[in-house]
Amino acid sequence: MMGWCCSGICRTLAFLALLFPLWQRGCWGLKPSSGDLEKSPHSDPDPWEVLHRHKRSWVWNQFFVLEEYTGNEPLYVGKLHSDVDKGDGKVKYVLSGEGATSIFTIDENTGDIHATKRLDREAQAYYTLQAQAVDRLTNLPVEPRSEFVVKVQDINDNEPKFLDGPYLAGVPEMSPLGTMVVQVAATDADDPTYGNSARVVYSIIHGQPYFSVEPKTGVIRTALPNMDRETRDQYVLVIQAKDMVGQMGGLSGTTSVTVTLTDVNDNPPRFTHKSYQYTVLESLPVQSVVARIKAADADIGSNAEMDYRIMDGDGPGMFNITTDENTQEGVIILLKPLDFETKSSFSLRIEATNRNIDSNFLSLGPFSDTTSVKVTVEDVNEPPVFSTPLSKMSVSEDAKVGTSIGRVSAHDPDTSNSGIRYSIDRNTDLERFFNVDALSGVISTAKPLDREANSVHNLTIFAIESREFTRSIALITVLDINDNAPVFAIDYETLLCENAMPGQVIQTISAVDKDEPLSGHRFYFALAAPVAGNLNFTLRDNKDNTASILTKRGGFRRREQPVYRLPVLIVDSGSPALSSTNTLSVRVCDCDSDGVALSCGAVAYTSTGLSTGALLAILGCIITLLVMVLLIVTMRRRRKEPLILEEERDIRENIVRYDDEGGGEEDTEAFDMVTLRNLNVIRDPNVRRDFIWERLKDADVDPSAPPYDSLQTYAFEGSGSVAESLSSLESLSTDSDQNYDYLSNWGPRFKKLADLYGNSDGTSVFS
């Protein structure tokens, strides 16, 4: 039987404490049978099996090692011993599993286990090891292998940390005592199940007496009632978390909490003055601002928003007051023209009231205040007054030049009632689209208009009387007509897979039109007449200003046609309707199984089974043959000059040089001997004469022949030639007295030959 032991009394106590649960698990002092070795050591047998199980030869349990041990010697963990070991050195102990040899070592003679490195529980809390006693000589196990656990015992080596800090929080001002602000939380990496290393308590280091924190939960609450944002709006707290339940020796961590007091409507508006005085000219235009007043409110945001109203005053309907939403000022606006001669001053009573009142703070009210405003009218020499400061007019964009659009009108408020002249501020009409009649104020067109270029013209009109003038705005809207045809909304790039099926939608198109009819656009789509009945594609009008392009067939091939051009007719719903034909390019593509295009457009034809290199070689051969054919045709059509000109003008057949010196006259590998024979002679079995060797012989003895091998070419014109063959290969005689005068009768093509041979003095050209 093998047992384990720890050093010291504490290990003995731990052993006794674990004795009972080990007995319950049936693993103390029992020896497993052969069948038990196949079962998991952690399986729970039934009671009957426990009572009848044989005694184990291996007792295993849990060892404890203190983390962060800093001693100079390896830390003793425990001891393993087998009752098979008689102390004669025949038994050796072997350790395997997590950290074996690297962290934990075992004395193979005594079974003592040591830890050789510092252990960190937060990195790994326990290690599972296996131990076995083996025969030292044969290395065979003398007892079954068993498993045990070395648990790393925690020490307080980690301080609490606020993973979510620093914190930002807000709480309404004037909140009651104990109002929750925010909850902070600190975590401790130490073992929460062992001791107090991970038990944290919270405290407030900075932020008293305004706030407090609950020690156990970390909930921060207000510690003073009625904190006023207008006095102080922000507090920075320092919260500490300390482990070991806050006891001395515990580790701690801190975080900051920035608390902002949010505003509530606890301050009513108040006017700084009980009365205001303003002076305005009697010529002040209607809708002009007479004055701005403001009630002070210490609150911010929506709590400082207020509404103004005129409570009473003389001259009812002369003024109005509104709120400037940006500045919260009360803006007094003139509603009717002023006339110094009629009334020279006005008195108003203005009230300012908070727009959003909090019922919790009504006791601090009232949330309104009043003031008086006196407006004094100053007499001036008044300029002309327009009947309206803004004139809205409209004109069709197809209006002819000179069309009247509308009229502006002004009058002189003075008693003199002088004449008024009108003009346009050309800074507001740089391109001079409009004119105004100087006397009547009638505005008319001066140039053709285009709504798509400029749909609204904002003109400033001057009314001038003597040295005084005033201005008015003429807002001219250009009305749309249908003068633009619809076109494609974008430049479509349509791709069509070769494996597309009939009836498949390959593109959805839409249109745009620069015009903007009142009832909105309505476009109609169709294929242009020339392709309406094509066999490849069809168009479906979706009735929603879009159309779909569908295939009529399948089996598209890039080699047959890489691109299709489809003219699409688009018609708008204007009156009269306009249309345009837009071409949709459809490129045929090679696609994968998911319909994603891999390559599109034209493709070179490639024969099946031929590589690219082979195709290039074939192409090179074809080009070479074409060049040779062209050279032969050219050589046949031009007169060849003799290679060597002698005094007798010895005329010879064309000689083509080849650079391969070969094997002399005996070398026939460089050319085809058959092609140098006269075909007629070859065909005639009775006349088989080979002139090649005869010509070589003549060349060998000819002192004027070139000093290199040469190929003499004799062209065969064929049996269909009028002149038959001109080659000397067909000559049956070498008679040098042959007469060539008949060449002059063969036409202009043989004129040169007739000149060369017809005037011969009778000597042979081959002599």
JSON list of N, CA and C in Angstrom, two decimals, residues 412-435:
[
{"chain": "A", "resi": 412, "resn": "ASP", "atom": "N", "xyz": [-45.10, 107.91, -50.72]},
{"chain": "A", "resi": 412, "resn": "ASP", "atom": "CA", "xyz": [-44.37, 108.87, -49.90]},
{"chain": "A", "resi": 412, "resn": "ASP", "atom": "C", "xyz": [-45.24, 109.23, -48.69]},
{"chain": "A", "resi": 413, "resn": "PRO", "atom": "N", "xyz": [-44.79, 108.89, -47.46]},
{"chain": "A", "resi": 413, "resn": "PRO", "atom": "CA", "xyz": [-45.62, 109.18, -46.28]},
{"chain": "A", "resi": 413, "resn": "PRO", "atom": "C", "xyz": [-45.68, 110.67, -45.94]},
{"chain": "A", "resi": 414, "resn": "ASP", "atom": "N", "xyz": [-44.74, 111.44, -46.49]},
{"chain": "A", "resi": 414, "resn": "ASP", "atom": "CA", "xyz": [-44.75, 112.87, -46.18]},
{"chain": "A", "resi": 414, "resn": "ASP", "atom": "C", "xyz": [-45.89, 113.56, -46.91]},
{"chain": "A", "resi": 415, "resn": "THR", "atom": "N", "xyz": [-46.20, 114.77, -46.42]},
{"chain": "A", "resi": 415, "resn": "THR", "atom": "CA", "xyz": [-47.31, 115.53, -47.01]},
{"chain": "A", "resi": 415, "resn": "THR", "atom": "C", "xyz": [-46.99, 116.02, -48.41]},
{"chain": "A", "resi": 416, "resn": "SER", "atom": "N", "xyz": [-45.69, 116.12, -48.75]},
{"chain": "A", "resi": 416, "resn": "SER", "atom": "CA", "xyz": [-45.33, 116.60, -50.09]},
{"chain": "A", "resi": 416, "resn": "SER", "atom": "C", "xyz": [-45.74, 115.62, -51.18]},
{"chain": "A", "resi": 417, "resn": "ASN", "atom": "N", "xyz": [-45.74, 114.32, -50.82]},
{"chain": "A", "resi": 417, "resn": "ASN", "atom": "CA", "xyz": [-46.17, 113.28, -51.75]},
{"chain": "A", "resi": 417, "resn": "ASN", "atom": "C", "xyz": [-45.45, 113.40, -53.10]},
{"chain": "A", "resi": 418, "resn": "SER", "atom": "N", "xyz": [-44.10, 113.39, -53.05]},
{"chain": "A", "resi": 418, "resn": "SER", "atom": "CA", "xyz": [-43.28, 113.52, -54.26]},
{"chain": "A", "resi": 418, "resn": "SER", "atom": "C", "xyz": [-43.35, 112.25, -55.09]},
{"chain": "A", "resi": 419, "resn": "GLY", "atom": "N", "xyz": [-42.92, 112.36, -56.33]},
{"chain": "A", "resi": 419, "resn": "GLY", "atom": "CA", "xyz": [-42.91, 111.21, -57.22]},
{"chain": "A", "resi": 419, "resn": "GLY", "atom": "C", "xyz": [-41.85, 110.19, -56.83]},
{"chain": "A", "resi": 420, "resn": "ILE", "atom": "N", "xyz": [-42.11, 108.93, -57.09]},
{"chain": "A", "resi": 420, "resn": "ILE", "atom": "CA", "xyz": [-41.21, 107.83, -56.70]},
{"chain": "A", "resi": 420, "resn": "ILE", "atom": "C", "xyz": [-40.75, 107.11, -57.97]},
{"chain": "A", "resi": 421, "resn": "ARG", "atom": "N", "xyz": [-39.45, 106.75, -57.98]},
{"chain": "A", "resi": 421, "resn": "ARG", "atom": "CA", "xyz": [-38.88, 105.98, -59.08]},
{"chain": "A", "resi": 421, "resn": "ARG", "atom": "C", "xyz": [-38.37, 104.64, -58.53]},
{"chain": "A", "resi": 422, "resn": "TYR", "atom": "N", "xyz": [-38.49, 103.61, -59.37]},
{"chain": "A", "resi": 422, "resn": "TYR", "atom": "CA", "xyz": [-38.12, 102.25, -58.95]},
{"chain": "A", "resi": 422, "resn": "TYR", "atom": "C", "xyz": [-36.89, 101.77, -59.73]},
{"chain": "A", "resi": 423, "resn": "SER", "atom": "N", "xyz": [-36.08, 100.96, -59.09]},
{"chain": "A", "resi": 423, "resn": "SER", "atom": "CA", "xyz": [-34.93, 100.34, -59.76]},
{"chain": "A", "resi": 423, "resn": "SER", "atom": "C", "xyz": [-34.60, 99.02, -59.06]},
{"chain": "A", "resi": 424, "resn": "ILE", "atom": "N", "xyz": [-33.86, 98.19, -59.78]},
{"chain": "A", "resi": 424, "resn": "ILE", "atom": "CA", "xyz": [-33.44, 96.88, -59.24]},
{"chain": "A", "resi": 424, "resn": "ILE", "atom": "C", "xyz": [-32.00, 96.98, -58.78]},
{"chain": "A", "resi": 425, "resn": "ASP", "atom": "N", "xyz": [-31.72, 96.44, -57.60]},
{"chain": "A", "resi": 425, "resn": "ASP", "atom": "CA", "xyz": [-30.34, 96.33, -57.13]},
{"chain": "A", "resi": 425, "resn": "ASP", "atom": "C", "xyz": [-29.67, 95.23, -57.94]},
{"chain": "A", "resi": 426, "resn": "ARG", "atom": "N", "xyz": [-28.79, 95.63, -58.86]},
{"chain": "A", "resi": 426, "resn": "ARG", "atom": "CA", "xyz": [-28.20, 94.66, -59.79]},
{"chain": "A", "resi": 426, "resn": "ARG", "atom": "C", "xyz": [-27.26, 93.68, -59.09]},
{"chain": "A", "resi": 427, "resn": "ASN", "atom": "N", "xyz": [-26.89, 93.94, -57.87]},
{"chain": "A", "resi": 427, "resn": "ASN", "atom": "CA", "xyz": [-26.12, 92.94, -57.12]},
{"chain": "A", "resi": 427, "resn": "ASN", "atom": "C", "xyz": [-26.97, 91.71, -56.83]},
{"chain": "A", "resi": 428, "resn": "THR", "atom": "N", "xyz": [-28.30, 91.89, -56.87]},
{"chain": "A", "resi": 428, "resn": "THR", "atom": "CA", "xyz": [-29.19, 90.74, -56.68]},
{"chain": "A", "resi": 428, "resn": "THR", "atom": "C", "xyz": [-29.71, 90.20, -58.00]},
{"chain": "A", "resi": 429, "resn": "ASP", "atom": "N", "xyz": [-29.27, 90.77, -59.11]},
{"chain": "A", "resi": 429, "resn": "ASP", "atom": "CA", "xyz": [-29.65, 90.30, -60.45]},
{"chain": "A", "resi": 429, "resn": "ASP", "atom": "C", "xyz": [-28.47, 90.54, -61.38]},
{"chain": "A", "resi": 430, "resn": "LEU", "atom": "N", "xyz": [-27.38, 89.81, -61.12]},
{"chain": "A", "resi": 430, "resn": "LEU", "atom": "CA", "xyz": [-26.13, 90.06, -61.84]},
{"chain": "A", "resi": 430, "resn": "LEU", "atom": "C", "xyz": [-26.27, 89.78, -63.33]},
{"chain": "A", "resi": 431, "resn": "GLU", "atom": "N", "xyz": [-27.07, 88.80, -63.71]},
{"chain": "A", "resi": 431, "resn": "GLU", "atom": "CA", "xyz": [-27.20, 88.45, -65.12]},
{"chain": "A", "resi": 431, "resn": "GLU", "atom": "C", "xyz": [-28.33, 89.21, -65.81]},
{"chain": "A", "resi": 432, "resn": "ARG", "atom": "N", "xyz": [-28.95, 90.12, -65.07]},
{"chain": "A", "resi": 432, "resn": "ARG", "atom": "CA", "xyz": [-29.97, 91.02, -65.62]},
{"chain": "A", "resi": 432, "resn": "ARG", "atom": "C", "xyz": [-31.10, 90.24, -66.32]},
{"chain": "A", "resi": 433, "resn": "PHE", "atom": "N", "xyz": [-31.69, 89.34, -65.56]},
{"chain": "A", "resi": 433, "resn": "PHE", "atom": "CA", "xyz": [-32.84, 88.58, -66.09]},
{"chain": "A", "resi": 433, "resn": "PHE", "atom": "C", "xyz": [-34.12, 89.42, -66.07]},
{"chain": "A", "resi": 434, "resn": "PHE", "atom": "N", "xyz": [-34.16, 90.48, -65.24]},
{"chain": "A", "resi": 434, "resn": "PHE", "atom": "CA", "xyz": [-35.42, 91.21, -65.05]},
{"chain": "A", "resi": 434, "resn": "PHE", "atom": "C", "xyz": [-35.18, 92.71, -65.21]},
{"chain": "A", "resi": 435, "resn": "ASN", "atom": "N", "xyz": [-36.28, 93.38, -65.52]},
{"chain": "A", "resi": 435, "resn": "ASN", "atom": "CA", "xyz": [-36.32, 94.84, -65.55]},
{"chain": "A", "resi": 435, "resn": "ASN", "atom": "C", "xyz": [-37.50, 95.31, -64.72]}
]
